[in-house]
Tab-separated table of C-alpha atoms in Angstrom:
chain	number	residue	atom	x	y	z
A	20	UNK	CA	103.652	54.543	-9.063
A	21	UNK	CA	101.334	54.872	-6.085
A	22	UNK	CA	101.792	52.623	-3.286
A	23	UNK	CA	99.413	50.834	-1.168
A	24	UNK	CA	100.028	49.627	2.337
A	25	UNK	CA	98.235	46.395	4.035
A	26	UNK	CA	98.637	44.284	7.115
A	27	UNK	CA	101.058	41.321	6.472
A	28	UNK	CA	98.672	38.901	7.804
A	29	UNK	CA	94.711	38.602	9.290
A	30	UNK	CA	92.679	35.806	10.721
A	31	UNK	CA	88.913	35.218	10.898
A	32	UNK	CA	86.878	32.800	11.918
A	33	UNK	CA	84.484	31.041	9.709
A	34	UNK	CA	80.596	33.113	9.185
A	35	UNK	CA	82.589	36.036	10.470
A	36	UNK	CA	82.704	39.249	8.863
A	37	UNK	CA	86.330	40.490	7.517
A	38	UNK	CA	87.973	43.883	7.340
A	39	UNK	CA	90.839	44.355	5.445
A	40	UNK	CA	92.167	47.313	5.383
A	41	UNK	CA	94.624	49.156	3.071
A	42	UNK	CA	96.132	52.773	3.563
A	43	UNK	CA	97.034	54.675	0.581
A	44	UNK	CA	98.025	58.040	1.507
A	45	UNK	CA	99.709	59.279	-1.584
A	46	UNK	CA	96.546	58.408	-4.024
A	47	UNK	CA	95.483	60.526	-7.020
A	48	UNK	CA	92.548	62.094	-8.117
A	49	UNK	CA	92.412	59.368	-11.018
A	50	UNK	CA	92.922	56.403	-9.638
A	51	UNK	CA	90.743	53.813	-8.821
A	52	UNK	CA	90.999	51.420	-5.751
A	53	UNK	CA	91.053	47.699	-6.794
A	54	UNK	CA	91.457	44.573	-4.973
A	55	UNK	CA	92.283	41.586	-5.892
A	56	UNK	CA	92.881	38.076	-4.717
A	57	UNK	CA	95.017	35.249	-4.801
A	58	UNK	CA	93.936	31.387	-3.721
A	59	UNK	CA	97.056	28.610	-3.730
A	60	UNK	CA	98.740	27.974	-7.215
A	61	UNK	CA	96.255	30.549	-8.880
A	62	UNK	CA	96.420	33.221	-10.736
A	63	UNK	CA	95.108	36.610	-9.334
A	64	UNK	CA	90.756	37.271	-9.326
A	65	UNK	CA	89.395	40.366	-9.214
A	66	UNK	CA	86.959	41.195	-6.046
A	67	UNK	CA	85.931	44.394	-6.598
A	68	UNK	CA	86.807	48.224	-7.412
A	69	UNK	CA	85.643	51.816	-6.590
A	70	UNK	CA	86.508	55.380	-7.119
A	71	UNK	CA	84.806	57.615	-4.560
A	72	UNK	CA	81.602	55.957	-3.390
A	73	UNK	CA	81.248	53.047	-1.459
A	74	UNK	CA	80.910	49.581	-3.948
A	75	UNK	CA	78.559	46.334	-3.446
A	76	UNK	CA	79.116	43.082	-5.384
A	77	UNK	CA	78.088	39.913	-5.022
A	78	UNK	CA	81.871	38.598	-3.317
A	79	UNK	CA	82.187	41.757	-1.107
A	80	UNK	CA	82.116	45.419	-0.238
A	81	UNK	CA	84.387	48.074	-0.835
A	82	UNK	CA	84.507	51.582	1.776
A	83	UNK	CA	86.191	54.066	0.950
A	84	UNK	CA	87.797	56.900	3.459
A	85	UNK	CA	86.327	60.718	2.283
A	86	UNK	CA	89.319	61.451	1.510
A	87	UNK	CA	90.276	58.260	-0.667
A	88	UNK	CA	93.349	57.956	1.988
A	89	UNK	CA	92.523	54.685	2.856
A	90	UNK	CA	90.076	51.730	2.286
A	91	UNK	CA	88.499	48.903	3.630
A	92	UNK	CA	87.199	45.510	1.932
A	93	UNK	CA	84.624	43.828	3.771
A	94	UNK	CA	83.699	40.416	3.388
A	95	UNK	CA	80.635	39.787	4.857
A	96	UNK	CA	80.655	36.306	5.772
A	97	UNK	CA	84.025	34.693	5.398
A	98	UNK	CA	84.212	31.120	4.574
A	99	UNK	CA	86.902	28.503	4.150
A	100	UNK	CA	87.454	29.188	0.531
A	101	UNK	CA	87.960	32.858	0.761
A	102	UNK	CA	91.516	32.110	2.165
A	103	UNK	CA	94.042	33.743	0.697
A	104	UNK	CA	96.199	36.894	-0.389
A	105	UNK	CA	94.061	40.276	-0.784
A	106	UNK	CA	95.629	42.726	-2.485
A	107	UNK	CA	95.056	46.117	-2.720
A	108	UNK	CA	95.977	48.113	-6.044
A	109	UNK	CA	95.621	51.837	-7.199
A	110	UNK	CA	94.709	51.212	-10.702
A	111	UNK	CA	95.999	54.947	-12.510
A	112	UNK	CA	97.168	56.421	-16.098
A	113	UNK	CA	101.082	55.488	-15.298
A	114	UNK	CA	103.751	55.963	-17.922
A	115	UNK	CA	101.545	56.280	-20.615
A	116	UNK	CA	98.308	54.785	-19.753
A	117	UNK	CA	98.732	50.867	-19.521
A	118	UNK	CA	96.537	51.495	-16.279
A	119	UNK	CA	99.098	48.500	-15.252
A	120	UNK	CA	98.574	46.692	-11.836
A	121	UNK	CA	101.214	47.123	-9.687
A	122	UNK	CA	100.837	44.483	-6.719
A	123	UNK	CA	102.395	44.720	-3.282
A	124	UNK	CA	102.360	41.758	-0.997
A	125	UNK	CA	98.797	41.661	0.308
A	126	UNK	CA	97.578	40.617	3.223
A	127	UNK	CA	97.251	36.838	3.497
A	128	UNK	CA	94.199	35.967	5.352
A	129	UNK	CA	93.439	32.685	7.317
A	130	UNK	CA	89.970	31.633	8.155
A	131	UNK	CA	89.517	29.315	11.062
A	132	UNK	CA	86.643	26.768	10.790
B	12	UNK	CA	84.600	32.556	-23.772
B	13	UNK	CA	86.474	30.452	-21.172
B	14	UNK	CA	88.669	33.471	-19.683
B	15	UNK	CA	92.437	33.835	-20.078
B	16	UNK	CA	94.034	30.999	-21.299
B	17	UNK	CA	97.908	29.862	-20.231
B	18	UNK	CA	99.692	26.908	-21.392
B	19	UNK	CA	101.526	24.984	-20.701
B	20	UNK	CA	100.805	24.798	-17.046
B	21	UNK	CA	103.908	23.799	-15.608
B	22	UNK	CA	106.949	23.736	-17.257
B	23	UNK	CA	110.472	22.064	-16.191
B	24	UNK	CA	113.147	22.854	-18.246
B	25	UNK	CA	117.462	22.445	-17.663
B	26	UNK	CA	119.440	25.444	-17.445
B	27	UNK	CA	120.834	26.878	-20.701
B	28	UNK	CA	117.542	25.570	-22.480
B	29	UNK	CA	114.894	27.895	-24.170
B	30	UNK	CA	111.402	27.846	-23.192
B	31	UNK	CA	108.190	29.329	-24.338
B	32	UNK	CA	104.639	30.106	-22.911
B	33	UNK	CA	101.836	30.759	-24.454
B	34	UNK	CA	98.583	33.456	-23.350
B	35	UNK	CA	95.128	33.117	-25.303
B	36	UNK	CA	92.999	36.638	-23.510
B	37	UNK	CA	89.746	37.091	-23.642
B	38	UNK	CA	88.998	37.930	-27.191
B	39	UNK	CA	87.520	41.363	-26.753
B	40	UNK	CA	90.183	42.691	-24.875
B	41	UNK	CA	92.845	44.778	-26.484
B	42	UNK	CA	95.309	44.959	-23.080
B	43	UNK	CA	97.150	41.824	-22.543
B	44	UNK	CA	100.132	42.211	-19.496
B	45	UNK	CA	102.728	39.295	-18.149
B	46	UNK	CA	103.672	39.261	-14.913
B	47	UNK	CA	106.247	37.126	-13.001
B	48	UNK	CA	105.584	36.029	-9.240
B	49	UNK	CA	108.240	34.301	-6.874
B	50	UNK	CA	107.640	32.428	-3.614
B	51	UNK	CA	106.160	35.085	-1.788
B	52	UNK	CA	105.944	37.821	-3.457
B	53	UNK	CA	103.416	39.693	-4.856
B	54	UNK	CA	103.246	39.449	-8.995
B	55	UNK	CA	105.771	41.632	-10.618
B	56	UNK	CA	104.772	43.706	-14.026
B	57	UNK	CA	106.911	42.486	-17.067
B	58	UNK	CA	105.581	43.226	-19.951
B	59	UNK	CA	102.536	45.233	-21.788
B	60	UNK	CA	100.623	45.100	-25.393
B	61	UNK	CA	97.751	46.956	-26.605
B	62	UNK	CA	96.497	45.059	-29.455
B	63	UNK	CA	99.701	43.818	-31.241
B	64	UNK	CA	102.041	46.488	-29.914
B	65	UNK	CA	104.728	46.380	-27.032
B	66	UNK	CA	104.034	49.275	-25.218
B	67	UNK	CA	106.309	48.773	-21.916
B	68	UNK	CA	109.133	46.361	-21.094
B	69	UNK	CA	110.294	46.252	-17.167
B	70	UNK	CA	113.511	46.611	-16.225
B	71	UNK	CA	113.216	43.168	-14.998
B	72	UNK	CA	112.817	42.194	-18.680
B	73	UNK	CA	116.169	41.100	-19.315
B	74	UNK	CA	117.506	40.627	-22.926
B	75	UNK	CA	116.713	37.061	-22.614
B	76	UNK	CA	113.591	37.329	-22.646
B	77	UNK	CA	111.308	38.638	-25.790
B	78	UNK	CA	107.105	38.947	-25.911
B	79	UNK	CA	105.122	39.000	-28.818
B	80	UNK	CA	101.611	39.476	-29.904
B	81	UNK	CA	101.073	38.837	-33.654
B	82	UNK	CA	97.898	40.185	-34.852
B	83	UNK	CA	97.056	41.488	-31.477
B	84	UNK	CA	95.502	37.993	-30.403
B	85	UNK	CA	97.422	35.782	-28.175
B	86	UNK	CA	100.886	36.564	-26.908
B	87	UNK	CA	104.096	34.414	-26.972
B	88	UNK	CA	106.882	34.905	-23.878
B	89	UNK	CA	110.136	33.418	-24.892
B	90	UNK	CA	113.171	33.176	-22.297
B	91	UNK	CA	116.403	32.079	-24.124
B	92	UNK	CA	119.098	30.290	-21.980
B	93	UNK	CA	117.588	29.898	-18.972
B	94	UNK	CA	119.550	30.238	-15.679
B	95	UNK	CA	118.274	28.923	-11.907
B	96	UNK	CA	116.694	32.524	-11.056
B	97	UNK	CA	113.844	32.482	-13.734
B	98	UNK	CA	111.896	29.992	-12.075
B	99	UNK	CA	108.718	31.539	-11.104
B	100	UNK	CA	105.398	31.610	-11.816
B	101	UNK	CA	104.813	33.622	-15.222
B	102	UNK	CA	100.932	34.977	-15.499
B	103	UNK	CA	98.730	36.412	-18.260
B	104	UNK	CA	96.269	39.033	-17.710
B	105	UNK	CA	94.168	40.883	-20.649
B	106	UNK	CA	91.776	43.914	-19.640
B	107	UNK	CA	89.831	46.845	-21.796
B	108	UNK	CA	91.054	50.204	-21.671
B	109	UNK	CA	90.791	52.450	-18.655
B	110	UNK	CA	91.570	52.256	-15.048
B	111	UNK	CA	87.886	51.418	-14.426
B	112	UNK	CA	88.066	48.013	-15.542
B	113	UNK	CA	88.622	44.377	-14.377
B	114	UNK	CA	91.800	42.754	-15.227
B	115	UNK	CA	91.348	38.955	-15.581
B	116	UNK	CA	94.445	36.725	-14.948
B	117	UNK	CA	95.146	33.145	-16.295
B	118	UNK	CA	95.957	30.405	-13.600
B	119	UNK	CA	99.691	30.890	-14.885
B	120	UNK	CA	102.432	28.955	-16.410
B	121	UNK	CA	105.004	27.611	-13.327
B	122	UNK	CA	108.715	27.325	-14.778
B	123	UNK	CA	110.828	25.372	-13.327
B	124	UNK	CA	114.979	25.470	-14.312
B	125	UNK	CA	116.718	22.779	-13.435
């Protein structure tokens, strides 16, 4: 399975933008780049996921190195509530196409008022 | 639709005892996936079902532990004689096909063994 590698831990401060960023060197043609996030005693949320191109949603922004080495989610204005883990997941065909999420440990982000 | 449903929510149970959990997915979606998460620790895969078939077991799926997903709706996971090292938190996720999609995740069912 292709692995993904992010920063243990990042702070921001409140109205600030983010960048976290995630290296993933061994990507495959196939795979898509997803992120997702944890808050406290939740289950993971999806933020956002891209291929090639750079992505826009309405929770954040997803660039993507040329070539697809590496990534970088952007969140624009960080608030209080978007505390917590980011992760970073290739989302491929593995063993038979369950397109299965295999998480790492993210990067747990703190946002200082 | 309400999203992926996981009861119960917390669950504390003494050692030896059998417990199960329950997943309701989103209704549409044929991919439903458990997961197990420790103190942490990023969520670990367990188990996979597209529509009512088991398509991959982990190796951390021990013999203990058995899924199901009758008629391709929701999904039981059953852990028989439960020792101290199952606690965790067990989640639900269901998604479409493809590697392009969302996956949604339920808030989780927290086991306890006591």
């Amino acid at each position: 399975d292709a692995k993904t590698t992010q920063p243990n831990s990042m702070e921001s401060n409140e109205e600030e933008p983010v960048h976290l960023p995630c290296n993933h060197s061994t990507i495959s043609g196939t795979d898509y780049i997803h992120w997702y996030r944890q808050l406290p005693s939740q289950g993971p949320e999806y933020v956002i996921h891209g291929l090639t191109s750079n992505v826009n949603n309405r929770m954040a922004s997803l660039a993507i190195a040329e070539d697809r080495k590496s990534s970088t989610l952007i969140l624009h204005r960080a608030t209080l509530r978007d505390a917590a883990v980011y992760y970073c997941i290739l989302r491929g065909n593995y063993g038979g196409a369950t397109n299965k999420l295999i998480f790492g440990t993210g990067t747990l982000l703190a946002v200082q008022p | 639709d309400t999203g992926v449903s996981q009861n119960p929510r917390h669950k504390i149970t003494k050692r030896g005892q059998n417990v199960t959990f329950r997943c309701d997915p989103i209704s549409e979606h044929n991919r439903l996936y458990w997961y197990r998460q420790t103190l942490g620790q990023g969520p670990e895969f367990l188990t996979y079902f597209q529509n009512e078939a088991q398509l991959e077991k982990s190796r951390l799926l021990s013999d203990r532990f058995s899924a199901e997903r009758p008629k391709g709706s929701f999904s039981t996971l059953e852990i028989q004689r439960t020792e101290q090292g199952d606690s965790a938190m067990y989640l639900c996720a269901s998604s479409t096909p493809g590697p392009n999609t969302e996956a949604f995740f339920g808030q989780g069912t927290r086991l306890t063994v006591v």
